[in-house]
PDB file of N, CA, C and O in Angstrom:
ATOM      1  N   MET R   1      88.393  93.555 109.057  1.00 42.00           N
ATOM      2  CA  MET R   1      89.193  92.307 109.368  1.00 42.00           C
ATOM      3  C   MET R   1      89.876  93.003 110.625  1.00 42.00           C
ATOM      4  O   MET R   1      90.397  94.379 110.398  1.00 42.00           O
ATOM      5  N   TYR R   2      90.180  92.295 111.632  1.00 46.00           N
ATOM      6  CA  TYR R   2      91.265  92.807 112.524  1.00 46.00           C
ATOM      7  C   TYR R   2      92.498  91.145 112.417  1.00 46.00           C
ATOM      8  O   TYR R   2      92.673  90.453 112.211  1.00 46.00           O
ATOM      9  N   GLY R   3      93.568  91.943 112.830  1.00 52.00           N
ATOM     10  CA  GLY R   3      94.812  91.791 112.660  1.00 52.00           C
ATOM     11  C   GLY R   3      95.782  91.773 114.031  1.00 52.00           C
ATOM     12  O   GLY R   3      95.388  92.777 114.680  1.00 52.00           O
ATOM     13  N   VAL R   4      96.681  90.984 114.383  1.00 54.00           N
ATOM     14  CA  VAL R   4      97.286  91.293 115.080  1.00 54.00           C
ATOM     15  C   VAL R   4      99.087  91.877 114.532  1.00 54.00           C
ATOM     16  O   VAL R   4      99.371  90.984 113.589  1.00 54.00           O
ATOM     17  N   ALA R   5      99.345  92.847 115.379  1.00 56.00           N
ATOM     18  CA  ALA R   5     100.596  93.592 114.793  1.00 56.00           C
ATOM     19  C   ALA R   5     101.608  92.772 115.954  1.00 56.00           C
ATOM     20  O   ALA R   5     101.423  91.879 116.690  1.00 56.00           O
ATOM     21  N   SER R   6     103.152  92.915 115.337  1.00 59.00           N
ATOM     22  CA  SER R   6     104.420  92.302 116.193  1.00 59.00           C
ATOM     23  C   SER R   6     104.242  92.620 117.398  1.00 59.00           C
ATOM     24  O   SER R   6     105.122  92.271 118.148  1.00 59.00           O
ATOM     25  N   ASP R   7     103.618  93.912 117.977  1.00 59.00           N
ATOM     26  CA  ASP R   7     103.578  94.639 119.352  1.00 59.00           C
ATOM     27  C   ASP R   7     102.380  93.585 119.995  1.00 59.00           C
ATOM     28  O   ASP R   7     101.685  94.389 121.028  1.00 59.00           O
ATOM     29  N   SER R   8     101.553  92.689 119.363  1.00 56.00           N
ATOM     30  CA  SER R   8     100.272  92.186 119.912  1.00 56.00           C
ATOM     31  C   SER R   8      99.223  93.478 120.306  1.00 56.00           C
ATOM     32  O   SER R   8      98.226  93.179 120.329  1.00 56.00           O
ATOM     33  N   SER R   9      99.235  94.453 119.163  1.00 56.00           N
ATOM     34  CA  SER R   9      98.220  95.189 119.527  1.00 56.00           C
ATOM     35  C   SER R   9      97.404  94.852 117.950  1.00 56.00           C
ATOM     36  O   SER R   9      97.694  94.320 117.263  1.00 56.00           O
ATOM     37  N   PHE R  10      95.992  95.577 118.117  1.00 55.00           N
ATOM     38  CA  PHE R  10      95.085  95.091 117.039  1.00 55.00           C
ATOM     39  C   PHE R  10      94.549  96.138 115.883  1.00 55.00           C
ATOM     40  O   PHE R  10      94.885  97.383 116.700  1.00 55.00           O
ATOM     41  N   THR R  11      94.233  95.632 115.018  1.00 58.00           N
ATOM     42  CA  THR R  11      94.238  96.708 113.818  1.00 58.00           C
ATOM     43  C   THR R  11      92.939  96.490 113.324  1.00 58.00           C
ATOM     44  O   THR R  11      92.617  95.326 113.111  1.00 58.00           O
ATOM     45  N   SER R  12      92.591  97.490 112.870  1.00 60.00           N
ATOM     46  CA  SER R  12      91.043  97.390 111.693  1.00 60.00           C
ATOM     47  C   SER R  12      91.318  97.456 110.296  1.00 60.00           C
ATOM     48  O   SER R  12      90.638  97.672 109.618  1.00 60.00           O
ATOM     49  N   ARG R  13      92.423  97.643 109.998  1.00 62.00           N
ATOM     50  CA  ARG R  13      92.829  97.969 108.481  1.00 62.00           C
ATOM     51  C   ARG R  13      92.308  97.048 107.594  1.00 62.00           C
ATOM     52  O   ARG R  13      92.019  95.839 107.758  1.00 62.00           O
ATOM     53  N   SER R  14      91.696  97.380 106.782  1.00 66.00           N
ATOM     54  CA  SER R  14      90.967  96.484 105.565  1.00 66.00           C
ATOM     55  C   SER R  14      92.015  95.960 104.789  1.00 66.00           C
ATOM     56  O   SER R  14      93.160  96.672 104.559  1.00 66.00           O
ATOM     57  N   MET R  15      92.007  94.932 104.585  1.00 65.00           N
ATOM     58  CA  MET R  15      92.940  93.897 103.492  1.00 65.00           C
ATOM     59  C   MET R  15      92.179  93.768 102.087  1.00 65.00           C
ATOM     60  O   MET R  15      91.049  93.642 102.083  1.00 65.00           O
ATOM     61  N   THR R  16      92.907  93.650 100.893  1.00 70.00           N
ATOM     62  CA  THR R  16      92.146  93.605  99.969  1.00 70.00           C
ATOM     63  C   THR R  16      92.747  92.352  99.595  1.00 70.00           C
ATOM     64  O   THR R  16      94.144  92.218  99.199  1.00 70.00           O
ATOM     65  N   PHE R  17      92.104  91.648  97.998  1.00 71.00           N
ATOM     66  CA  PHE R  17      92.893  90.759  97.581  1.00 71.00           C
ATOM     67  C   PHE R  17      92.328  90.626  96.316  1.00 71.00           C
ATOM     68  O   PHE R  17      91.165  91.309  96.257  1.00 71.00           O
ATOM     69  N   ARG R  18      92.756  89.937  95.407  1.00 76.00           N
ATOM     70  CA  ARG R  18      92.340  89.888  93.773  1.00 76.00           C
ATOM     71  C   ARG R  18      91.885  88.524  93.721  1.00 76.00           C
ATOM     72  O   ARG R  18      92.312  87.489  94.228  1.00 76.00           O
ATOM     73  N   LEU R  19      90.951  88.097  92.739  1.00 79.00           N
ATOM     74  CA  LEU R  19      90.041  86.812  92.740  1.00 79.00           C
ATOM     75  C   LEU R  19      91.031  85.948  92.412  1.00 79.00           C
ATOM     76  O   LEU R  19      91.385  85.001  92.575  1.00 79.00           O
ATOM     77  N   ALA R  20      92.128  86.367  91.254  1.00 78.00           N
ATOM     78  CA  ALA R  20      92.925  85.627  90.705  1.00 78.00           C
ATOM     79  C   ALA R  20      94.026  85.081  91.706  1.00 78.00           C
ATOM     80  O   ALA R  20      94.333  83.773  91.549  1.00 78.00           O
ATOM     81  N   GLU R  21      94.464  85.581  92.928  1.00 77.00           N
ATOM     82  CA  GLU R  21      95.133  85.512  93.771  1.00 77.00           C
ATOM     83  C   GLU R  21      94.622  84.199  94.814  1.00 77.00           C
ATOM     84  O   GLU R  21      95.161  83.355  95.271  1.00 77.00           O
ATOM     85  N   VAL R  22      93.138  84.512  94.919  1.00 78.00           N
ATOM     86  CA  VAL R  22      92.536  83.955  95.792  1.00 78.00           C
ATOM     87  C   VAL R  22      92.452  82.232  94.789  1.00 78.00           C
ATOM     88  O   VAL R  22      92.635  80.751  94.822  1.00 78.00           O
ATOM     89  N   GLU R  23      92.336  82.135  93.714  1.00 81.00           N
ATOM     90  CA  GLU R  23      91.866  81.102  92.701  1.00 81.00           C
ATOM     91  C   GLU R  23      93.382  80.402  92.560  1.00 81.00           C
ATOM     92  O   GLU R  23      93.065  78.974  92.326  1.00 81.00           O
ATOM     93  N   SER R  24      94.389  81.405  92.802  1.00 80.00           N
ATOM     94  CA  SER R  24      95.775  80.633  92.530  1.00 80.00           C
ATOM     95  C   SER R  24      96.310  79.527  94.011  1.00 80.00           C
ATOM     96  O   SER R  24      96.716  78.994  93.890  1.00 80.00           O
ATOM     97  N   LEU R  25      95.227  79.804  95.028  1.00 85.00           N
ATOM     98  CA  LEU R  25      95.698  79.069  95.960  1.00 85.00           C
ATOM     99  C   LEU R  25      95.367  77.567  96.345  1.00 85.00           C
ATOM    100  O   LEU R  25      94.410  77.223  95.503  1.00 85.00           O
ATOM    101  N   ARG R  26      96.317  76.891  96.768  1.00 88.00           N
ATOM    102  CA  ARG R  26      96.288  75.266  96.686  1.00 88.00           C
ATOM    103  C   ARG R  26      95.258  74.900  98.026  1.00 88.00           C
ATOM    104  O   ARG R  26      95.193  75.766  98.941  1.00 88.00           O
ATOM    105  N   PRO R  27      94.590  73.831  97.728  1.00 90.00           N
ATOM    106  CA  PRO R  27      94.146  73.400  99.102  1.00 90.00           C
ATOM    107  C   PRO R  27      94.724  72.994 100.318  1.00 90.00           C
ATOM    108  O   PRO R  27      95.843  72.844 100.086  1.00 90.00           O
ATOM    109  N   GLY R  28      94.254  73.625 101.197  1.00 89.00           N
ATOM    110  CA  GLY R  28      95.208  73.627 102.208  1.00 89.00           C
ATOM    111  C   GLY R  28      95.959  74.716 102.587  1.00 89.00           C
ATOM    112  O   GLY R  28      97.184  74.699 103.266  1.00 89.00           O
ATOM    113  N   SER R  29      95.929  75.694 102.117  1.00 89.00           N
ATOM    114  CA  SER R  29      97.282  77.005 101.775  1.00 89.00           C
ATOM    115  C   SER R  29      95.906  78.038 102.492  1.00 89.00           C
ATOM    116  O   SER R  29      94.864  78.417 102.343  1.00 89.00           O
ATOM    117  N   VAL R  30      96.728  79.206 102.924  1.00 86.00           N
ATOM    118  CA  VAL R  30      96.101  80.287 103.620  1.00 86.00           C
ATOM    119  C   VAL R  30      97.011  81.442 102.732  1.00 86.00           C
ATOM    120  O   VAL R  30      98.159  81.725 102.641  1.00 86.00           O
ATOM    121  N   LEU R  31      96.151  82.364 102.572  1.00 84.00           N
ATOM    122  CA  LEU R  31      96.229  83.580 102.074  1.00 84.00           C
ATOM    123  C   LEU R  31      96.622  84.496 103.141  1.00 84.00           C
ATOM    124  O   LEU R  31      96.016  84.893 103.916  1.00 84.00           O
ATOM    125  N   ILE R  32      98.325  85.082 103.150  1.00 83.00           N
ATOM    126  CA  ILE R  32      98.410  85.758 104.208  1.00 83.00           C
ATOM    127  C   ILE R  32      99.031  87.435 103.853  1.00 83.00           C
ATOM    128  O   ILE R  32      99.415  87.473 102.926  1.00 83.00           O
ATOM    129  N   THR R  33      98.329  88.793 104.758  1.00 81.00           N
ATOM    130  CA  THR R  33      98.471  89.748 104.166  1.00 81.00           C
ATOM    131  C   THR R  33      99.304  90.538 105.303  1.00 81.00           C
ATOM    132  O   THR R  33      99.029  90.845 106.493  1.00 81.00           O
ATOM    133  N   ASP R  34     100.463  90.765 104.529  1.00 80.00           N
ATOM    134  CA  ASP R  34     101.586  91.301 106.191  1.00 80.00           C
ATOM    135  C   ASP R  34     101.694  92.892 105.310  1.00 80.00           C
ATOM    136  O   ASP R  34     101.305  93.135 104.055  1.00 80.00           O
ATOM    137  N   ILE R  35     101.376  93.981 106.009  1.00 78.00           N
ATOM    138  CA  ILE R  35     102.088  95.188 106.104  1.00 78.00           C
ATOM    139  C   ILE R  35     103.531  95.524 106.407  1.00 78.00           C
ATOM    140  O   ILE R  35     103.919  95.502 107.243  1.00 78.00           O
ATOM    141  N   VAL R  36     104.047  95.834 105.309  1.00 82.00           N
ATOM    142  CA  VAL R  36     105.227  96.238 104.821  1.00 82.00           C
ATOM    143  C   VAL R  36     105.555  97.448 104.643  1.00 82.00           C
ATOM    144  O   VAL R  36     105.098  97.879 103.302  1.00 82.00           O
ATOM    145  N   ASP R  37     106.442  98.651 105.110  1.00 87.00           N
ATOM    146  CA  ASP R  37     106.308 100.044 104.777  1.00 87.00           C
ATOM    147  C   ASP R  37     105.154 100.660 104.286  1.00 87.00           C
ATOM    148  O   ASP R  37     105.152 101.021 103.483  1.00 87.00           O
ATOM    149  N   GLY R  38     104.157 100.150 105.176  1.00 80.00           N
ATOM    150  CA  GLY R  38     102.863 100.642 104.898  1.00 80.00           C
ATOM    151  C   GLY R  38     101.915 100.441 103.449  1.00 80.00           C
ATOM    152  O   GLY R  38     101.041 101.023 103.247  1.00 80.00           O
ATOM    153  N   GLY R  39     102.691  99.671 102.589  1.00 81.00           N
ATOM    154  CA  GLY R  39     102.107  98.590 101.735  1.00 81.00           C
ATOM    155  C   GLY R  39     101.640  97.223 102.148  1.00 81.00           C
ATOM    156  O   GLY R  39     102.091  96.680 103.273  1.00 81.00           O
ATOM    157  N   GLU R  40     101.107  96.570 101.320  1.00 81.00           N
ATOM    158  CA  GLU R  40     100.268  95.123 101.715  1.00 81.00           C
ATOM    159  C   GLU R  40     101.268  94.434 100.621  1.00 81.00           C
ATOM    160  O   GLU R  40     101.830  94.873  99.847  1.00 81.00           O
ATOM    161  N   GLU R  41     101.345  92.886 101.461  1.00 84.00           N
ATOM    162  CA  GLU R  41     102.530  91.947 100.992  1.00 84.00           C
ATOM    163  C   GLU R  41     101.740  90.834 101.391  1.00 84.00           C
ATOM    164  O   GLU R  41     101.634  90.204 102.356  1.00 84.00           O
ATOM    165  N   GLN R  42     101.326  90.279 100.183  1.00 84.00           N
ATOM    166  CA  GLN R  42     100.488  89.099 100.477  1.00 84.00           C
ATOM    167  C   GLN R  42     101.301  87.684  99.910  1.00 84.00           C
ATOM    168  O   GLN R  42     102.385  87.665  99.023  1.00 84.00           O
ATOM    169  N   ARG R  43     101.481  86.792 100.606  1.00 86.00           N
ATOM    170  CA  ARG R  43     101.939  85.252 100.317  1.00 86.00           C
ATOM    171  C   ARG R  43     100.980  84.183 100.729  1.00 86.00           C
ATOM    172  O   ARG R  43      99.928  84.252 101.439  1.00 86.00           O
ATOM    173  N   SER R  44     101.091  83.299 100.388  1.00 87.00           N
ATOM    174  CA  SER R  44     100.302  81.993 100.639  1.00 87.00           C
ATOM    175  C   SER R  44     101.520  80.907 101.563  1.00 87.00           C
ATOM    176  O   SER R  44     102.486  80.554 100.919  1.00 87.00           O
ATOM    177  N   VAL R  45     100.871  80.355 102.423  1.00 90.00           N
ATOM    178  CA  VAL R  45     101.699  79.413 103.074  1.00 90.00           C
ATOM    179  C   VAL R  45     100.658  78.113 103.604  1.00 90.00           C
ATOM    180  O   VAL R  45      99.489  78.196 103.028  1.00 90.00           O
ATOM    181  N   ALA R  46     101.410  76.850 103.741  1.00 91.00           N
ATOM    182  CA  ALA R  46     100.638  75.631 104.119  1.00 91.00           C
ATOM    183  C   ALA R  46      99.945  76.078 105.512  1.00 91.00           C
ATOM    184  O   ALA R  46     100.287  76.723 106.526  1.00 91.00           O
ATOM    185  N   ILE R  47      98.756  75.256 105.552  1.00 89.00           N
ATOM    186  CA  ILE R  47      98.102  75.604 106.521  1.00 89.00           C
ATOM    187  C   ILE R  47      98.651  75.389 108.048  1.00 89.00           C
ATOM    188  O   ILE R  47      98.967  75.691 108.764  1.00 89.00           O
ATOM    189  N   GLU R  48      99.614  74.047 107.959  1.00 91.00           N
ATOM    190  CA  GLU R  48     100.822  73.699 109.286  1.00 91.00           C
ATOM    191  C   GLU R  48     101.585  74.755 109.139  1.00 91.00           C
ATOM    192  O   GLU R  48     101.770  74.834 110.391  1.00 91.00           O
ATOM    193  N   GLU R  49     101.881  75.701 108.063  1.00 91.00           N
ATOM    194  CA  GLU R  49     103.236  76.605 108.477  1.00 91.00           C
ATOM    195  C   GLU R  49     102.135  77.833 109.154  1.00 91.00           C
ATOM    196  O   GLU R  49     102.694  78.459 110.131  1.00 91.00           O
ATOM    197  N   PHE R  50     101.002  78.143 108.596  1.00 86.00           N
ATOM    198  CA  PHE R  50     100.175  79.051 109.356  1.00 86.00           C
ATOM    199  C   PHE R  50     100.031  78.965 110.864  1.00 86.00           C
ATOM    200  O   PHE R  50      99.898  79.535 111.541  1.00 86.00           O
ATOM    201  N   ALA R  51      99.758  77.547 111.269  1.00 86.00           N
ATOM    202  CA  ALA R  51      99.509  77.084 112.561  1.00 86.00           C
ATOM    203  C   ALA R  51     100.805  77.355 113.414  1.00 86.00           C
ATOM    204  O   ALA R  51     100.604  77.969 114.274  1.00 86.00           O
ATOM    205  N   SER R  52     101.880  77.030 112.721  1.00 87.00           N
ATOM    206  CA  SER R  52     103.107  77.596 113.232  1.00 87.00           C
ATOM    207  C   SER R  52     103.248  78.539 113.343  1.00 87.00           C
ATOM    208  O   SER R  52     103.798  78.872 114.600  1.00 87.00           O
ATOM    209  N   LEU R  53     103.099  79.510 112.807  1.00 82.00           N
ATOM    210  CA  LEU R  53     103.285  80.774 112.859  1.00 82.00           C
ATOM    211  C   LEU R  53     102.261  81.630 113.679  1.00 82.00           C
ATOM    212  O   LEU R  53     102.926  82.279 114.742  1.00 82.00           O
ATOM    213  N   GLY R  54     101.218  80.998 113.815  1.00 78.00           N
ATOM    214  CA  GLY R  54     100.481  81.733 115.061  1.00 78.00           C
ATOM    215  C   GLY R  54     100.926  81.136 116.536  1.00 78.00           C
ATOM    216  O   GLY R  54     101.009  81.926 117.685  1.00 78.00           O
ATOM    217  N   ARG R  55     101.589  79.577 116.276  1.00 78.00           N
ATOM    218  CA  ARG R  55     101.939  79.205 117.780  1.00 78.00           C
ATOM    219  C   ARG R  55     103.065  80.142 118.305  1.00 78.00           C
ATOM    220  O   ARG R  55     103.584  80.453 119.352  1.00 78.00           O
ATOM    221  N   ASP R  56     104.145  80.446 116.914  1.00 77.00           N
ATOM    222  CA  ASP R  56     105.328  81.024 117.477  1.00 77.00           C
ATOM    223  C   ASP R  56     105.072  82.416 118.275  1.00 77.00           C
ATOM    224  O   ASP R  56     105.600  83.093 118.815  1.00 77.00           O
ATOM    225  N   ALA R  57     103.991  83.224 117.314  1.00 69.00           N
ATOM    226  CA  ALA R  57     103.311  84.782 117.962  1.00 69.00           C
ATOM    227  C   ALA R  57     102.707  84.488 119.307  1.00 69.00           C
ATOM    228  O   ALA R  57     103.278  85.845 120.100  1.00 69.00           O
ATOM    229  N   CYS R  58     102.526  83.606 119.710  1.00 68.00           N
ATOM    230  CA  CYS R  58     101.904  83.555 121.019  1.00 68.00           C
ATOM    231  C   CYS R  58     103.294  83.598 122.195  1.00 68.00           C
ATOM    232  O   CYS R  58     103.945  83.053 122.401  1.00 68.00           O
TER     233      CYS R  58
END
């Protein structure tokens, strides 16, 4: 999986998730994994917010 860091560099760090996290997603939401202090922090956002985050990052 590829992701973009805050400095626009790309990484190939693998991301993990548990089935229960995917099952709890609402239709129209996206699971985001952030790297915080070397660990993974997951959150779900509405697809509209996800699009806004991407637009703001550009």
